[in-house]
């Protein structure tokens, strides 16, 4: 919503929602009312829609209309803040019970974060805002740590597998994140995969 | 707890990295989230 060097009169939205809902959302100025956007702007963690509570009549009206357009009974929004000062909000929704939803999130939340960061990076590159990174940027140890992290290993597990201390693993992952211009380790994994710095399993 | 990323997500990332237009990337995203059992995906910037 604040991409550098790009002046937009409204946020760029790519969505599978009904076109009528997207038009209604923009025309009604719902970006200023949407509680998910508010929560996303105010934090860095994914926002589970089921955790949002509001008594604000405008918000309740917004939620009611969203349901009429079948946006989804449940949803998750992932806030992304990039190194250029940009902000994005990546959301997925579903029509399922809260218990099914929690199971799905437990299984796929990291996949979703990876997808969100990757899509954001892709958009930044396509718009010419971000530049490619140097392919020989990472050390062998940093690649090792990222590769094992992509396999879901904890810092401690990685330390045991490659024979270094847990604090050194944290050090390598933090270095990787900084070198790749990633906002967190998942983002760094995504960038490393896309640029061929670590191989896919 | 650190959950493992699923194998299929790496294929999605690969497809996404090869897209050159928003229409292509949206198709990749839409297909991916439907495969994952979700209904909609949105990205606002």
Short mmCIF file of C-alpha atoms in Angstrom, two decimals:
data_model
loop_
_atom_site.label_atom_id
_atom_site.label_comp_id
_atom_site.label_asym_id
_atom_site.label_seq_id
_atom_site.Cartn_x
_atom_site.Cartn_y
_atom_site.Cartn_z
CA UNK A 1 0.00 0.00 0.00
CA UNK A 2 3.05 2.24 0.12
CA UNK A 3 5.31 0.88 -2.55
CA UNK A 4 8.22 3.20 -3.28
CA UNK A 5 8.36 4.97 -6.64
CA UNK A 6 4.82 3.91 -7.44
CA UNK A 7 1.91 6.26 -6.93
CA UNK A 8 -1.39 4.48 -6.72
CA UNK A 9 -4.77 5.89 -5.88
CA UNK A 10 -5.86 2.56 -4.43
CA UNK A 11 -4.22 -0.63 -3.27
CA UNK A 12 -3.36 -3.25 -5.86
CA UNK A 13 -5.46 -6.31 -5.14
CA UNK A 14 -5.07 -9.71 -6.75
CA UNK A 15 -7.85 -11.94 -5.55
CA UNK A 16 -10.14 -14.78 -6.45
CA UNK A 17 -13.06 -13.08 -4.69
CA UNK A 18 -16.09 -12.19 -6.80
CA UNK A 19 -15.39 -9.14 -8.94
CA UNK A 20 -18.51 -7.50 -7.50
CA UNK A 21 -17.12 -7.85 -3.97
CA UNK A 22 -13.75 -6.40 -4.96
CA UNK A 23 -15.43 -3.44 -6.61
CA UNK A 24 -17.75 -2.94 -3.64
CA UNK A 25 -14.80 -3.20 -1.23
CA UNK A 26 -12.85 -0.49 -3.01
CA UNK A 27 -15.78 1.83 -3.64
CA UNK A 28 -16.95 1.56 -0.02
CA UNK A 29 -13.51 2.35 1.32
CA UNK A 30 -13.54 -0.90 3.25
CA UNK A 31 -9.76 -0.94 3.42
CA UNK A 32 -10.22 1.59 6.24
CA UNK A 33 -12.80 -0.55 8.05
CA UNK A 34 -11.64 -4.10 7.39
CA UNK A 35 -10.54 -5.45 10.83
CA UNK A 36 -8.10 -7.84 9.17
CA UNK A 37 -6.24 -4.95 7.53
CA UNK A 38 -6.17 -3.11 10.86
CA UNK A 39 -4.80 -6.17 12.63
CA UNK A 40 -2.27 -6.79 9.88
CA UNK A 41 -1.02 -3.22 9.93
CA UNK A 42 -0.65 -3.38 13.69
CA UNK A 43 1.42 -6.54 13.90
CA UNK A 44 3.80 -8.92 12.23
CA UNK A 45 2.14 -12.24 12.99
CA UNK A 46 -0.46 -13.97 10.80
CA UNK A 47 -4.01 -12.89 11.63
CA UNK A 48 -6.51 -15.70 12.14
CA UNK A 49 -9.87 -14.15 11.30
CA UNK A 50 -11.65 -16.28 13.89
CA UNK A 51 -9.71 -14.47 16.62
CA UNK A 52 -10.98 -11.02 15.62
CA UNK A 53 -13.69 -9.52 17.81
CA UNK A 54 -15.48 -6.24 17.21
CA UNK A 55 -18.68 -4.51 18.30
CA UNK A 56 -18.22 -1.68 15.83
CA UNK A 57 -21.44 -1.47 13.73
CA UNK A 58 -19.43 -0.60 10.61
CA UNK A 59 -17.25 -3.67 11.06
CA UNK A 60 -20.27 -5.89 11.68
CA UNK A 61 -21.88 -4.53 8.51
CA UNK A 62 -18.67 -5.19 6.60
CA UNK A 63 -18.46 -8.77 7.90
CA UNK A 64 -22.12 -9.39 7.04
CA UNK A 65 -21.62 -8.19 3.50
CA UNK A 66 -18.45 -10.25 3.11
CA UNK A 67 -20.41 -13.33 4.10
CA UNK A 68 -23.10 -12.50 1.56
CA UNK A 69 -20.39 -12.53 -1.09
CA UNK A 70 -19.19 -15.90 0.20
CA UNK A 71 -15.71 -14.70 1.04
CA UNK A 72 -15.30 -17.61 3.41
CA UNK A 73 -16.29 -18.58 6.94
CA UNK A 74 -12.67 -18.65 8.10
CA UNK A 75 -9.47 -17.01 6.93
CA UNK A 76 -5.85 -16.25 7.60
CA UNK A 77 -3.99 -13.09 6.62
CA UNK A 78 -0.23 -12.83 6.56
CA UNK A 79 1.25 -9.32 6.85
CA UNK A 80 4.41 -8.71 4.86
CA UNK A 81 6.77 -5.82 5.41
CA UNK A 82 9.59 -5.58 2.92
CA UNK A 83 12.94 -3.91 3.05
CA UNK A 84 11.71 -1.13 0.75
CA UNK A 85 9.12 -0.08 3.32
CA UNK A 86 6.29 -1.73 1.46
CA UNK A 87 3.38 -3.48 3.14
CA UNK A 88 1.26 -6.31 1.75
CA UNK A 89 -1.41 -8.56 3.14
CA UNK A 90 -1.74 -12.09 1.78
CA UNK A 91 -4.97 -13.86 2.71
CA UNK A 92 -6.57 -17.25 2.21
CA UNK A 93 -10.10 -18.20 3.16
CA UNK A 94 -12.11 -21.39 3.37
CA UNK A 95 -15.58 -22.76 3.93
CA UNK A 96 -14.99 -25.22 6.76
CA UNK A 97 -15.70 -25.69 10.43
CA UNK A 98 -13.42 -24.01 13.00
CA UNK A 99 -11.99 -27.39 14.05
CA UNK A 100 -11.21 -28.37 10.45
CA UNK A 101 -9.69 -24.94 9.96
CA UNK A 102 -7.34 -25.31 12.91
CA UNK A 103 -6.15 -28.69 11.65
CA UNK A 104 -5.53 -27.21 8.21
CA UNK A 105 -3.59 -24.28 9.66
CA UNK A 106 -1.47 -26.54 11.84
CA UNK A 107 -0.52 -28.49 8.74
CA UNK A 108 -0.10 -25.72 6.20
CA UNK A 109 0.66 -22.43 7.94
CA UNK A 110 4.35 -22.53 7.01
CA UNK A 111 3.49 -23.38 3.40
CA UNK A 112 1.17 -20.39 3.32
CA UNK A 113 3.82 -18.08 4.71
CA UNK A 114 6.31 -19.32 2.18
CA UNK A 115 3.79 -18.77 -0.61
CA UNK A 116 2.94 -15.29 0.65
CA UNK A 117 6.55 -14.14 0.78
CA UNK A 118 7.35 -15.71 -2.56
CA UNK A 119 4.40 -14.05 -4.27
CA UNK A 120 5.41 -10.72 -2.78
CA UNK A 121 8.99 -11.09 -3.99
CA UNK A 122 7.76 -12.11 -7.41
CA UNK A 123 5.56 -9.01 -7.65
CA UNK A 124 8.38 -6.75 -6.54
CA UNK A 125 10.69 -8.20 -9.18
CA UNK A 126 8.10 -8.02 -11.96
CA UNK A 127 7.40 -4.39 -11.11
CA UNK A 128 11.12 -3.68 -11.22
CA UNK A 129 11.29 -2.57 -7.61
CA UNK A 130 13.50 -5.34 -6.28
CA UNK A 131 16.64 -6.55 -7.94
CA UNK A 132 18.01 -10.04 -8.05
CA UNK A 133 20.47 -11.11 -5.42
CA UNK A 134 23.99 -12.35 -5.93
CA UNK A 135 23.99 -16.09 -6.41
CA UNK A 136 27.19 -16.69 -4.47
CA UNK A 137 26.03 -14.66 -1.53
CA UNK A 138 25.63 -17.40 1.06
CA UNK A 139 28.32 -19.49 2.69
CA UNK A 140 28.11 -23.28 2.65
CA UNK A 141 27.12 -23.31 6.33
CA UNK A 142 24.38 -20.77 5.78
CA UNK A 143 23.00 -22.86 2.92
CA UNK A 144 23.13 -25.97 5.11
CA UNK A 145 21.14 -24.25 7.84
CA UNK A 146 18.54 -22.93 5.39
CA UNK A 147 18.23 -26.32 3.69
CA UNK A 148 17.53 -28.07 6.98
CA UNK A 149 15.16 -25.32 8.06
CA UNK A 150 13.19 -25.89 4.84
CA UNK A 151 12.82 -29.47 6.07
CA UNK A 152 11.21 -28.22 9.26
CA UNK A 153 14.18 -28.80 11.54
CA UNK A 154 14.58 -26.69 14.67
CA UNK A 155 17.75 -24.77 15.45
CA UNK A 156 18.73 -27.46 17.96
CA UNK A 157 18.09 -30.30 15.47
CA UNK A 158 20.17 -28.53 12.84
CA UNK A 159 22.99 -28.02 15.33
CA UNK A 160 23.05 -31.75 16.08
CA UNK A 161 23.03 -32.75 12.42
CA UNK A 162 25.84 -30.53 11.23
CA UNK A 163 27.85 -30.49 14.45
CA UNK A 164 27.77 -26.85 15.50
CA UNK A 165 26.18 -25.07 18.45
CA UNK A 166 22.56 -23.97 18.45
CA UNK A 167 23.61 -20.34 18.81
CA UNK A 168 25.83 -20.71 15.73
CA UNK A 169 22.85 -22.06 13.78
CA UNK A 170 20.88 -18.99 14.83
CA UNK A 171 23.83 -16.84 13.74
CA UNK A 172 23.96 -18.47 10.28
CA UNK A 173 20.21 -18.19 9.79
CA UNK A 174 20.23 -14.55 10.82
CA UNK A 175 23.12 -13.86 8.45
CA UNK A 176 21.24 -15.61 5.65
CA UNK A 177 18.15 -13.58 6.34
CA UNK A 178 20.09 -10.32 6.28
CA UNK A 179 22.05 -11.20 3.12
CA UNK A 180 18.92 -12.19 1.25
CA UNK A 181 16.99 -9.14 2.40
CA UNK A 182 14.35 -11.40 3.91
CA UNK A 183 12.06 -10.41 6.73
CA UNK A 184 12.29 -13.77 8.50
CA UNK A 185 13.71 -17.25 8.08
CA UNK A 186 10.77 -18.59 6.08
CA UNK A 187 11.17 -15.69 3.68
CA UNK A 188 14.90 -16.45 3.45
CA UNK A 189 14.15 -20.10 2.64
CA UNK A 190 11.79 -19.02 -0.14
CA UNK A 191 14.36 -16.68 -1.63
CA UNK A 192 17.12 -19.25 -1.41
CA UNK A 193 14.99 -21.85 -3.20
CA UNK A 194 13.88 -19.52 -5.96
CA UNK A 195 17.43 -18.38 -6.64
CA UNK A 196 18.73 -21.94 -6.62
CA UNK A 197 20.92 -21.34 -3.58
CA UNK A 198 19.51 -24.42 -1.92
CA UNK A 199 18.06 -27.40 -3.69
CA UNK A 200 14.50 -28.53 -3.32
CA UNK A 201 13.92 -31.78 -1.44
CA UNK B 1 7.26 -26.32 17.11
CA UNK B 2 8.55 -25.98 13.56
CA UNK B 3 6.28 -27.73 11.11
CA UNK B 4 7.67 -29.20 7.94
CA UNK B 5 6.88 -27.56 4.63
CA UNK B 6 5.14 -29.95 2.30
CA UNK B 7 6.91 -31.15 -0.84
CA UNK B 8 4.25 -29.74 -3.14
CA UNK B 9 4.86 -26.17 -1.99
CA UNK B 10 8.30 -26.23 -3.55
CA UNK B 11 6.75 -27.08 -6.92
CA UNK B 12 4.37 -24.16 -6.51
CA UNK B 13 7.24 -21.81 -5.71
CA UNK B 14 9.10 -23.01 -8.77
CA UNK B 15 6.03 -22.38 -10.97
CA UNK B 16 5.54 -18.97 -9.44
CA UNK B 17 9.15 -17.97 -10.04
CA UNK B 18 8.72 -18.80 -13.74
CA UNK B 19 5.62 -16.64 -14.19
CA UNK B 20 6.17 -13.40 -16.07
CA UNK B 21 2.71 -11.84 -15.86
CA UNK B 22 0.21 -11.26 -13.04
CA UNK B 23 -2.36 -13.43 -14.80
CA UNK B 24 0.05 -16.37 -14.73
CA UNK B 25 0.99 -15.86 -11.09
CA UNK B 26 -2.67 -15.56 -10.11
CA UNK B 27 -3.40 -18.86 -11.84
CA UNK B 28 -0.55 -20.52 -9.95
CA UNK B 29 -1.79 -19.09 -6.66
CA UNK B 30 -5.42 -20.01 -7.27
CA UNK B 31 -4.60 -23.58 -8.22
CA UNK B 32 -2.25 -23.95 -5.27
CA UNK B 33 -4.68 -22.80 -2.62
CA UNK B 34 -7.49 -24.94 -4.05
CA UNK B 35 -5.15 -27.95 -3.89
CA UNK B 36 -4.48 -27.04 -0.26
CA UNK B 37 -8.21 -27.05 0.48
CA UNK B 38 -8.82 -23.31 0.65
CA UNK B 39 -11.48 -21.35 -1.22
CA UNK B 40 -9.99 -17.95 -1.97
CA UNK B 41 -6.68 -16.14 -2.04
CA UNK B 42 -6.09 -12.40 -2.00
CA UNK B 43 -3.03 -10.23 -2.01
CA UNK B 44 -3.40 -6.53 -1.30
CA UNK B 45 -0.46 -4.15 -1.54
#
